[in-house]
XYZ file of C-alpha atoms in Angstrom:
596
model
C -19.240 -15.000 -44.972
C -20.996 -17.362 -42.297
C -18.659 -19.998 -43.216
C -15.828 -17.331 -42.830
C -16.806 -16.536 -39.467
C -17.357 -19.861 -37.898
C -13.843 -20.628 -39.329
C -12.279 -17.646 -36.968
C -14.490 -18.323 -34.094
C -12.723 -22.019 -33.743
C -9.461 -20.370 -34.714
C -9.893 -17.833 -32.052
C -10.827 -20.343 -29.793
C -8.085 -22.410 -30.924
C -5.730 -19.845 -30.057
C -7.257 -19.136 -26.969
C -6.932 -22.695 -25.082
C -3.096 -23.012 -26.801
C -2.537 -19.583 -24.610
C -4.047 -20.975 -21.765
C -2.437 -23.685 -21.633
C 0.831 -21.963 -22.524
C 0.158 -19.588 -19.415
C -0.844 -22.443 -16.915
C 2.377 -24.512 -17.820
C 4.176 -24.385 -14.514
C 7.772 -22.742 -14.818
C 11.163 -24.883 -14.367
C 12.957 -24.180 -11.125
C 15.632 -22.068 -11.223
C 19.040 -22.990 -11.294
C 20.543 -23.222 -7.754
C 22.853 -20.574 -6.469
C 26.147 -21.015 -4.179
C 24.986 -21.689 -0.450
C 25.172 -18.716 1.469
C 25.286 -18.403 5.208
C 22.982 -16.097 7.359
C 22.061 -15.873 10.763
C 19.605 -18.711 10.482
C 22.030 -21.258 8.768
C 22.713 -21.743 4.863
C 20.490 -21.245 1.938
C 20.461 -21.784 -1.502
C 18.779 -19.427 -3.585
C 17.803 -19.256 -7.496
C 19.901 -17.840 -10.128
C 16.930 -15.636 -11.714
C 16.113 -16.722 -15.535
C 16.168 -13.258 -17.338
C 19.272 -12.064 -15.796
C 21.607 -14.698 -14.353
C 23.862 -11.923 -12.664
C 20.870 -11.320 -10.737
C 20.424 -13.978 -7.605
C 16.819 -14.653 -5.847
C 16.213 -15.936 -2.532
C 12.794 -15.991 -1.584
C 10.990 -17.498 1.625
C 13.449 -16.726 3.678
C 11.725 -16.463 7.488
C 12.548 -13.152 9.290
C 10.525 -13.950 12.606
C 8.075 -15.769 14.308
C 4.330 -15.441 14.431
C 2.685 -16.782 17.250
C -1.247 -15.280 16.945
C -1.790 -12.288 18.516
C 1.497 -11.752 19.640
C 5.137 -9.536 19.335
C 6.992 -11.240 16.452
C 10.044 -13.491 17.953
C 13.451 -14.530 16.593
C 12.887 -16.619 13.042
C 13.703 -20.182 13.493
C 16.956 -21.477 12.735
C 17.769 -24.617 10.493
C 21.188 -26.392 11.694
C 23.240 -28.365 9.059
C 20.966 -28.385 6.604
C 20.998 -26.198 3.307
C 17.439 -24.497 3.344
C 16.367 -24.179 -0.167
C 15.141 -20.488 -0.907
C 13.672 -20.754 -4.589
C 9.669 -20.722 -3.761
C 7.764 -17.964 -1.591
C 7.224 -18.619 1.519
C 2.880 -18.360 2.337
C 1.238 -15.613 2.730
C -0.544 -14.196 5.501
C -4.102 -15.134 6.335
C -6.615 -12.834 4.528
C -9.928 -13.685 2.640
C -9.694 -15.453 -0.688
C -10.969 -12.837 -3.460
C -10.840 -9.922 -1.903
C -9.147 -7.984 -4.844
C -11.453 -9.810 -7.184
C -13.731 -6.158 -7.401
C -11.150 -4.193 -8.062
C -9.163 -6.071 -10.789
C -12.373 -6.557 -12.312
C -12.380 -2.741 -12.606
C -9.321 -2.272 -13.299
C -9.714 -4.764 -16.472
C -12.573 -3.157 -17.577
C -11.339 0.295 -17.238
C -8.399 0.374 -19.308
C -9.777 0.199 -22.424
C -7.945 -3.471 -23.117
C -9.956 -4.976 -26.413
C -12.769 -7.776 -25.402
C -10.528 -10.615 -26.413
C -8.131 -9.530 -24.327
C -10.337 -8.880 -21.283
C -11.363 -12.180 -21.700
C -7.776 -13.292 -21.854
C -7.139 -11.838 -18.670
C -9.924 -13.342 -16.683
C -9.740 -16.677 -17.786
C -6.106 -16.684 -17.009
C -6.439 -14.891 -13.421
C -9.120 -17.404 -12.757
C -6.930 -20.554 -13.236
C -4.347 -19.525 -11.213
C -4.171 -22.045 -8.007
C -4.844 -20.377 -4.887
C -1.490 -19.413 -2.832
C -0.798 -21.221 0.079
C -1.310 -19.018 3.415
C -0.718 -19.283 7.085
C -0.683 -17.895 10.537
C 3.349 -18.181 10.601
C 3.869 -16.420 7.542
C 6.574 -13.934 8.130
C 8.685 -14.298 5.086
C 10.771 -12.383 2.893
C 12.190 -12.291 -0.411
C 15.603 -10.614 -1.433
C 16.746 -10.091 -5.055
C 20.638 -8.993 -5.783
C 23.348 -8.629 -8.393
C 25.876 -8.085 -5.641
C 26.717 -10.939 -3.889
C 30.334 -11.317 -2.928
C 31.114 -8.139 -4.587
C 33.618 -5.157 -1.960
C 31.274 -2.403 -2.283
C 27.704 -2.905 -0.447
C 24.418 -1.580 -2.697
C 22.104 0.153 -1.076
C 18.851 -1.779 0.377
C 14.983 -1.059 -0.948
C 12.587 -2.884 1.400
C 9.352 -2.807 -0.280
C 6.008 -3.248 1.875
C 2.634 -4.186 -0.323
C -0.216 -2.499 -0.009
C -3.468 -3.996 0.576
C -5.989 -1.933 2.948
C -3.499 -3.514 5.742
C -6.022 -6.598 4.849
C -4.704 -8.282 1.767
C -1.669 -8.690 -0.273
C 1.974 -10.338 -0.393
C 5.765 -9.478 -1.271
C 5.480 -12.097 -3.234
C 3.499 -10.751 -5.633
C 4.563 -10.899 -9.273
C 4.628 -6.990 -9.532
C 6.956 -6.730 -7.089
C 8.890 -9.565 -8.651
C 11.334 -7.464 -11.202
C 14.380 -6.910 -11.972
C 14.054 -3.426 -12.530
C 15.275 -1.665 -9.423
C 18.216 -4.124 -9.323
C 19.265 -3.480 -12.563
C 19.788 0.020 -11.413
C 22.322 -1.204 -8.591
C 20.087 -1.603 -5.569
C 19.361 -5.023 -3.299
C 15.606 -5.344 -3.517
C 13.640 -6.983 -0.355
C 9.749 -7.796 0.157
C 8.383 -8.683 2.706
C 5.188 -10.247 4.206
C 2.917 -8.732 7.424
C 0.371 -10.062 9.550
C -2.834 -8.205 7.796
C -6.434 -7.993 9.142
C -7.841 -9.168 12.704
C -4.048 -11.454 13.192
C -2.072 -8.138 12.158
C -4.356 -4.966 14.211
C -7.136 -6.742 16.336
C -6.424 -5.180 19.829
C -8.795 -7.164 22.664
C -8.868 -6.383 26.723
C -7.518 -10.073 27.683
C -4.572 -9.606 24.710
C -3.450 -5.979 26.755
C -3.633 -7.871 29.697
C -1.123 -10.350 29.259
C 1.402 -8.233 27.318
C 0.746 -4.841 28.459
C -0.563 -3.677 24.966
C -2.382 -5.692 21.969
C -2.824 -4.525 18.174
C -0.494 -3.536 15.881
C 1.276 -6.970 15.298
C 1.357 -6.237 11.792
C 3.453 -3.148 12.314
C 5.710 -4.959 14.785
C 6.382 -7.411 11.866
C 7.593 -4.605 9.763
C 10.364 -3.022 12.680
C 11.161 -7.346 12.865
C 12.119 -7.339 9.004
C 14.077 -4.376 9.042
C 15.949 -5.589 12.097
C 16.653 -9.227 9.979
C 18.013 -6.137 6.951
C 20.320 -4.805 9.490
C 21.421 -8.353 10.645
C 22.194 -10.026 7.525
C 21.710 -8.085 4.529
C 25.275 -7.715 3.714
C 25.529 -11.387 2.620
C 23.355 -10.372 0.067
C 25.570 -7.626 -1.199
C 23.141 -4.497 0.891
C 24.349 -1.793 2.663
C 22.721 -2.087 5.936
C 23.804 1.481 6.843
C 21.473 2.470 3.573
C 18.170 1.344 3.768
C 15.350 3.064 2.385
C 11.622 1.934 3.218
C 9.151 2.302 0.519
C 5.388 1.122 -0.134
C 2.477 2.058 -2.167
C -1.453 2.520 -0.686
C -1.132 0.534 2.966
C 2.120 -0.196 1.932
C 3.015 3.910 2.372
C 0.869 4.153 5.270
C 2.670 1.585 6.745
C 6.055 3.652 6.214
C 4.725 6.900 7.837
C 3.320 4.450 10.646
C 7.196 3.309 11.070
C 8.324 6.756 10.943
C 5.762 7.401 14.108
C 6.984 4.477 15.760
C 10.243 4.959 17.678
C 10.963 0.812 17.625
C 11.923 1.834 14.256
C 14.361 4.431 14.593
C 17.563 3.482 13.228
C 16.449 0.718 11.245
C 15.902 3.143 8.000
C 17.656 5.824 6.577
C 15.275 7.050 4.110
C 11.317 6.783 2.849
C 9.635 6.716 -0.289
C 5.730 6.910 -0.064
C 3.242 6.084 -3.024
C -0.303 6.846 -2.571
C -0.366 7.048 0.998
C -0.013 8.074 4.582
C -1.910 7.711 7.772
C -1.938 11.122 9.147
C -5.728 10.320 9.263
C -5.439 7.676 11.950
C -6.725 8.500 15.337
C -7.726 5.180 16.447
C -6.941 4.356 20.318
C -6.336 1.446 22.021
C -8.280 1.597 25.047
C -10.573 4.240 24.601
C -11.788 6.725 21.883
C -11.405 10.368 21.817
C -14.292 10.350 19.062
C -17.700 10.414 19.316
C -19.467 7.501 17.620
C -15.856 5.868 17.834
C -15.129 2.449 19.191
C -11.806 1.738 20.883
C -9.531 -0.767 19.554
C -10.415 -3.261 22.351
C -14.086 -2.809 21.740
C -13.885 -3.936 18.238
C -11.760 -6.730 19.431
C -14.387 -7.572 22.155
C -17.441 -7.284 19.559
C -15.734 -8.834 16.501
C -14.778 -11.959 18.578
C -18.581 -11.777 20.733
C -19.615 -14.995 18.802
C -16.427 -16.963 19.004
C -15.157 -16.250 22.945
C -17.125 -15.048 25.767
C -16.111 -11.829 27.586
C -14.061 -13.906 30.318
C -11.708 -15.517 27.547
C -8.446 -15.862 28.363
C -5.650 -14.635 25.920
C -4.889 -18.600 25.057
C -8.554 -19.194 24.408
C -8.437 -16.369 21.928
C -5.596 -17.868 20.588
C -7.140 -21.087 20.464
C -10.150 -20.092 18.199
C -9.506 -22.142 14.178
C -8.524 -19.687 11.855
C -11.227 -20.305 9.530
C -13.698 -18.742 11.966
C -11.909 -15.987 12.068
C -11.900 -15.375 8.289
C -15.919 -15.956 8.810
C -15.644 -13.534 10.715
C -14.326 -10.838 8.718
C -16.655 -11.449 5.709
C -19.503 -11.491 8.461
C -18.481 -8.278 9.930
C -17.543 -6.185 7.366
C -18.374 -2.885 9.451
C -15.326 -4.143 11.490
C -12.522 -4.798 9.384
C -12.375 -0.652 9.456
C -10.764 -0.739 12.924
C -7.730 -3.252 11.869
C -5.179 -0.594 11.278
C -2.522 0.146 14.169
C -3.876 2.089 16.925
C -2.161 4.725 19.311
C -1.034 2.315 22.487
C 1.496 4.782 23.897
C 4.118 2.015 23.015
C 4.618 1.320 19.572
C 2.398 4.415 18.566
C 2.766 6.549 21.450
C 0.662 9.460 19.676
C -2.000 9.239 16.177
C 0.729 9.309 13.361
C -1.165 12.941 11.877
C 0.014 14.520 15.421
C 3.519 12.723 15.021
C 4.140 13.767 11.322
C 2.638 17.364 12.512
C 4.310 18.148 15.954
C 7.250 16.561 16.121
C 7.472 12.659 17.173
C 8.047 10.964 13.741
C 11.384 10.253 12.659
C 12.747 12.595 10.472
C 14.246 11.086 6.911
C 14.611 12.732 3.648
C 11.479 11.383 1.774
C 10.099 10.741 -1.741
C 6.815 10.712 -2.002
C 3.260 11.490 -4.328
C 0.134 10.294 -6.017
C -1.450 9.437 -9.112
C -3.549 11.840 -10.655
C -6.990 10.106 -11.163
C -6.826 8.428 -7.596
C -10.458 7.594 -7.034
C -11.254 6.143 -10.045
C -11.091 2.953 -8.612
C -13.210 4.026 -5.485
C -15.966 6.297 -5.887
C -18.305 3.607 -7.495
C -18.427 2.049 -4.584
C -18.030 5.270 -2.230
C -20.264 7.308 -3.745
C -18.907 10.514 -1.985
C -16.098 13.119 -2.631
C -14.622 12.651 0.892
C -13.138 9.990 2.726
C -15.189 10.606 6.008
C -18.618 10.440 4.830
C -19.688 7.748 2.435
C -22.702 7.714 0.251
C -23.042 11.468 -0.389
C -26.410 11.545 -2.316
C -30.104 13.062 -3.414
C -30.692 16.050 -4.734
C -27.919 18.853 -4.888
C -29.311 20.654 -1.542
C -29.011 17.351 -0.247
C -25.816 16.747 -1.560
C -24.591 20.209 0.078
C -25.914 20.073 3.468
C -23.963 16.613 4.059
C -20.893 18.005 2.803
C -21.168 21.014 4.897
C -21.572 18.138 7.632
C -18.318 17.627 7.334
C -16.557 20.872 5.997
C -18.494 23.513 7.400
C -20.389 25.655 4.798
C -17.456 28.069 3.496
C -15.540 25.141 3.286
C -17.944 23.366 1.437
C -18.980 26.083 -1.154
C -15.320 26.342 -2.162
C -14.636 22.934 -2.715
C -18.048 22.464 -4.664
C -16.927 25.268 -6.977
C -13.236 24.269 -7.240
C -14.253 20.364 -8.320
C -17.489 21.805 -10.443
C -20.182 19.876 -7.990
C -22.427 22.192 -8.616
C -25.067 20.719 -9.801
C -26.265 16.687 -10.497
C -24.759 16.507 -13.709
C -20.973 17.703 -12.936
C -21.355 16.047 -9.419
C -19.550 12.735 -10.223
C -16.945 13.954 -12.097
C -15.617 16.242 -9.509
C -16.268 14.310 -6.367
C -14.195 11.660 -7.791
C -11.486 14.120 -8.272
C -12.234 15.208 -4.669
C -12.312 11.778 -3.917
C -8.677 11.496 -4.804
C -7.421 14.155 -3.092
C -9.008 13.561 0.236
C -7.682 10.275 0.572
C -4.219 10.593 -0.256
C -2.831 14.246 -2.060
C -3.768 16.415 1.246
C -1.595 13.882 3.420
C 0.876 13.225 0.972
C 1.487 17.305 1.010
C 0.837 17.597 5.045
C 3.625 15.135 5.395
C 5.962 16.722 2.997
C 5.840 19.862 4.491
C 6.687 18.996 7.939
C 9.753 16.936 6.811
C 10.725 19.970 5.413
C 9.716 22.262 8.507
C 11.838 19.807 10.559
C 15.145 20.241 7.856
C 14.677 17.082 5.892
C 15.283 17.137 2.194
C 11.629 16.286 0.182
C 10.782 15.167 -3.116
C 6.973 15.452 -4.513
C 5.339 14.075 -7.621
C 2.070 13.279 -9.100
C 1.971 10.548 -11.264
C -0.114 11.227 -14.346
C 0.248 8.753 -16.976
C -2.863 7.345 -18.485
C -3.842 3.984 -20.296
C -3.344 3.931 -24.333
C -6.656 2.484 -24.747
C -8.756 5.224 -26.189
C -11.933 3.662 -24.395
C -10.275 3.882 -20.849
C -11.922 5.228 -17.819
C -9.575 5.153 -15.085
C -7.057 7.792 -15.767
C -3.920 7.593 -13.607
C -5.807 5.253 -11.479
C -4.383 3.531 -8.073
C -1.685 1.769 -8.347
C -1.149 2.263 -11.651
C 2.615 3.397 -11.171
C 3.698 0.398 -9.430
C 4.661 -1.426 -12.639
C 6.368 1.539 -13.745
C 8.896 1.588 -10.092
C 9.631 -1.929 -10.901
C 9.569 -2.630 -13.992
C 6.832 -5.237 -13.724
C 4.822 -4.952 -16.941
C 2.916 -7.726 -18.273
C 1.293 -9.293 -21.262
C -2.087 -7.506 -20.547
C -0.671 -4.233 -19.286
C 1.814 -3.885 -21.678
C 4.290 -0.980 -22.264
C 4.346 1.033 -24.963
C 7.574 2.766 -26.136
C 7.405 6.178 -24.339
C 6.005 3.864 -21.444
C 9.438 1.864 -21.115
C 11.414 5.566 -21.461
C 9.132 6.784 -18.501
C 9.687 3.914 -16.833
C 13.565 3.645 -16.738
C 13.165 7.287 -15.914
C 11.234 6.656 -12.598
C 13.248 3.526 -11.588
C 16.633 6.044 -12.095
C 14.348 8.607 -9.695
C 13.780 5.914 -7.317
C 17.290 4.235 -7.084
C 19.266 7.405 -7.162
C 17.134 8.592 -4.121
C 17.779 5.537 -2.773
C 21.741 5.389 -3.391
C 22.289 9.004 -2.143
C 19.063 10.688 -0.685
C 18.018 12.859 -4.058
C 16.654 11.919 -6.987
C 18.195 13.854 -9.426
C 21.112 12.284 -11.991
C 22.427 12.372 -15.546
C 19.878 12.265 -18.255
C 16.841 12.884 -16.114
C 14.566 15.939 -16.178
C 15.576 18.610 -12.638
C 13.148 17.207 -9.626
C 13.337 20.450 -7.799
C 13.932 19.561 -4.050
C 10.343 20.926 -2.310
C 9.751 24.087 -0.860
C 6.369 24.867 0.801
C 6.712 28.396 -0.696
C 7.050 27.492 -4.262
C 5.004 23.620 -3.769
C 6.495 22.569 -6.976
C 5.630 19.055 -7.701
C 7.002 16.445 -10.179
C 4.523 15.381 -13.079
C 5.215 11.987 -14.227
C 4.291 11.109 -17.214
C 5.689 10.936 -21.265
C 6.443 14.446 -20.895
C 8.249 15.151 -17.327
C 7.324 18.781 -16.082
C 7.599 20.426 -13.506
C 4.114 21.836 -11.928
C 4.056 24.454 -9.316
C 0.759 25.100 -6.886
C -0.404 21.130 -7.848
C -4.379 21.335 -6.543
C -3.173 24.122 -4.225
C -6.338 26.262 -3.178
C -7.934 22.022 -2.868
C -5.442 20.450 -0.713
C -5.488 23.520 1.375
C -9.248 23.571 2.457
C -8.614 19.590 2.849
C -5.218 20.350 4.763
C -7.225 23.029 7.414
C -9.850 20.607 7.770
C -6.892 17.568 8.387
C -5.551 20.060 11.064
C -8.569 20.394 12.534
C -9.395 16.953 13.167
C -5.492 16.253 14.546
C -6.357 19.528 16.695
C -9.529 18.170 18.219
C -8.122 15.123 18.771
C -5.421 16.650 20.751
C -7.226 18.393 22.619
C -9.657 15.587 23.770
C -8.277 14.317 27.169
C -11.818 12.210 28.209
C -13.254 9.313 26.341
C -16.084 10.438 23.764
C -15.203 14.087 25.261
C -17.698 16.105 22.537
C -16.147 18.665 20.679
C -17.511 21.718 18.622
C -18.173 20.098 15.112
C -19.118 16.528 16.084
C -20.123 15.872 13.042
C -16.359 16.187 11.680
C -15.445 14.577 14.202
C -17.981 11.432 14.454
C -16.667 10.773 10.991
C -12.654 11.622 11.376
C -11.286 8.363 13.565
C -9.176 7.290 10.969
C -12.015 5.039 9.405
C -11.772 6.688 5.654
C -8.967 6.293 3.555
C -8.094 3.758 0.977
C -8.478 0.543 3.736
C -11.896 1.143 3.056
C -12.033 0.047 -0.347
C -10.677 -3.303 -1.714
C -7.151 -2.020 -2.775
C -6.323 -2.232 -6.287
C -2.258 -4.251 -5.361
């Protein structure tokens, strides 16, 4: 027997560094497509190896990124042919900063050990992607190139805490949407301190700073409009869509008015920023810093206070990455910021009262949301973290923020009523406070302004019968594109759900509603009736989703956009400052490493 098991402990190893090395084997380049003219000058693209009716053209530069500054027109090439096989780099963001959360994410779906250890080895030999501070490229993937009749246009924006993360990702990198008769684009964004850091000298030479990342996102989908039909893409059918950031950032463009006209339809996964009530110049917030106070305090130890917009400019990158992992307390602020120019009110008040553009939308989240989170938030709410001690404790903090009737309820509707059920329902809570409430708030002011809504919860769970993280984050993105892998792999009824969703997606995409032949009704939503989608292996129909939950969190939501209204003076205090001290936009999922 000891001889026996020495024997398959070499085999397995055996097997092990053959697989590694089979993984690590770089793949051949693809075959090169026709040149194609856009506004730039000619590329060449890749004919894509599982489908050659499909063609890929990646790295394509849509503008330029000059630090801390608008995005301007994308450089153009001349004569040459530009090849457009390999991504272009991503944007400048710290090296690991998913590493938590795929660790978690490993761990909690039940995968066997030798897999798990499969996984890691092979994550942690993958070469580090190149990255810059010009890195505003983007990737488009047809099957209907030269063809009469123009496909409608997906532009996909990552997620990522509006920190981390590329289009390039391999995720994103499918052919399942395209399949389905759509043009696919990703795209990359200026994240962190180059995307959102606002700073006094920066507003002073251009009349606003901040949001650069968001600018980058109106400069892509003006490239779409501009050459898109090369590609085979309707430019007149567009349809943003994102998951975690990547949502927020499409409610963000749908409070922007740079963006109207660039998009005729939204699809949001796990997120929206009607949170966000962070301002430029000065805080309505107690306990709140203004976007140019960050700025000013994050860059104290780089530039002095009379530093010049080129001096900021000026400072190496690298320091600035110190920076971040220095000032961790910071990175909180580096979301866009109400500047009365791209953002001329907080998105919540936008999506609420009026000023966001008005689409038909598709949007949801996944039913265990905060099982990636609350390990390292430790609270059932996005605006207070570490929510501990003893049950009184436990309840006078939460009233904190709730008030006490407030508080009771939820306690009672999650079960955190006492230290042993306290866990289980605040990360349920958890879930719900950082993306369900806005993902219904949103939904039923599209509808209030006429706009044809879709909602769903996605609810599919891991096979592994030791898994822990439910319907976790993210979890449905390999399911919209079709992106499973060796690790993750798809069972049967997994690849039936997933053609389902991708027909869901595409056909809302194509023509505004979900619904087609073969799928299960997706009742269009109605406040009234709040019927929601449930995806999973069996697609229902749920009406009253979390109802009596998301509407304590939705009167709370209101009364944070309310106060915030109504605060005309800097730091102006208002009745229930400690709501308030807590509500500037600084929960959410950007607090948490981001599990795409």
């Amino acid at each position: 027997m000891k001889r026996l098991s020495i024997v398959l402990f070499f085999a397995l190893l055996g097997f092990g560094a053959w697989g590694w090395f089979r993984l690590n084997q770089p793949e051949p380049p693809m075959a090169l497509t026709e040149p194609l003219r856009i506004d730039q000058g000619e590329i060449q693209g890749g004919v894509d190896p599982d489908n050659p009716e499909i063609q890929v053209f990646n790295g394509i530069p849509y503008a330029s990124a000059r630090r801390w500054s608008a995005p301007t027109s994308p450089p153009q090439w001349g004569a040459i042919t530009r090849d457009a096989r390999e991504f272009g780099p991503q944007c400048l963001q710290p090296r690991g900063h998913m590493n938590e959360v795929v660790d978690r994410i490993i761990d909690g779906n039940g995968l066997p050990w030798w897999k798990r250890l499969a996984a890691r080895q092979y994550l942690a030999a993958q070469p580090e992607p190149a990255e810059a501070e010009d890195c505003l490229f983007l990737n488009v993937r047809t099957a209907n190139r030269g063809k009469p009749r123009l496909q409608p246009v997906m532009v996909w924006i990552h997620g990522g805490s509006h920190q981390a993360g590329a289009g390039s990702a391999s995720y994103y990198q499918a052919n399942g949407l395209v399949d389905k008769g759509v043009v696919l684009v990703t795209i990359n964004y200026r994240l962190g301190p180059f995307g959102y850091m606002a700073h006094p000298a920066l507003t002073e030479e251009a009349g606003t700073s901040g949001n650069y990342g968001l600018l980058d996102q109106v400069a892509a989908l003006r490239w779409v409009q501009m050459n898109i039909a090369r590609f085979g893409g309707n430019p007149n059918n567009v349809t943003i869509f994102g998951e975690s950031a990547g949502a927020q950032s499409v409610s963000e463009l749908m409070a922007t008015p740079l963006a109207d006209g660039l998009y005729d339809k939204a699809i949001l996964q796990s997120g929206v920023s009607s949170y966000n009530a962070l301002h430029l110049s000065h805080s309505p917030l107690p306990n709140v810093q203004s976007s140019e106070e960050v700025g000013v305090e994050f860059l104290s130890s780089l530039a002095d206070g009379t530093a010049t917009a080129d001096r900021l400019r000026a400072i190496p990158s690298g320091a600035i990455i110190d920076r971040v992992l220095l000032r961790q307390d910071l990175v909180k602020y580096f979301l866009p910021t109400v500047d009365g120019n791209v953002l001329p009110v907080p998105i919540g008040e936008a999506i609420r009262d009026g000023g966001a553009n008005r689409v038909p939308v598709l949007a949801g989240y996944n039913a265990d949301e905060g099982t990636l989170f609350y390990s390292q938030r430790k609270s059932p709410t996005a605006l207070l973290p570490n929510i501990s001690g003893s049950i009184t404790q436990r309840e006078a903090m939460l009233e904190g923020v709730f008030g006490v009737n407030s508080s009771k309820a939820l306690q009672a509707l999650y079960g955190m009523t006492s230290l042993e059920t306290w866990d289980r329902g605040a990360e349920k809570m958890l879930g719900d406070d950082l993306f369900g409430v806005h993902t219904r708030f949103l939904a039923k002011a599209n509808v209030a302004a006429g706009q044809p809504t879709w909602l769903y919860q996605f609810s599919r769970t891991p096979p592994g019968k030791s898994q822990t993280l439910g319907a976790y984050h993210g979890a449905e993105i390999a399911f919209v594109f079709d992106s499973h892998n060796g690790f993750l792999p798809a069972a049967d009824d997994d690849e039936i759900l997933t053609d389902r969703m991708i027909s869901y997606w595409t056909n809302f995409a194509k023509t505004g509603d979900p619904n087609g032949k073969d799928l299960p009704e997706w009742p269009v939503y109605d406040p009234d009736a709040d019927i929601w989608l449930e995806l999973d292996h069996e697609i229902k129909r749920i009406s009253g989703l979390r109802a009596r939950k998301l509407d304590i969190l939705e009167d709370n939501l209101n009364l944070r956009i309310d106060a915030i209204k109504r605060s005309k003076t800097p730091f102006e205090l208002i009745e229930n400052t400690a709501l308030l001290s807590t509500a500037a936009g600084l929960g959410g999922e950007e607090r948490f490493a981001n599990s795409d």
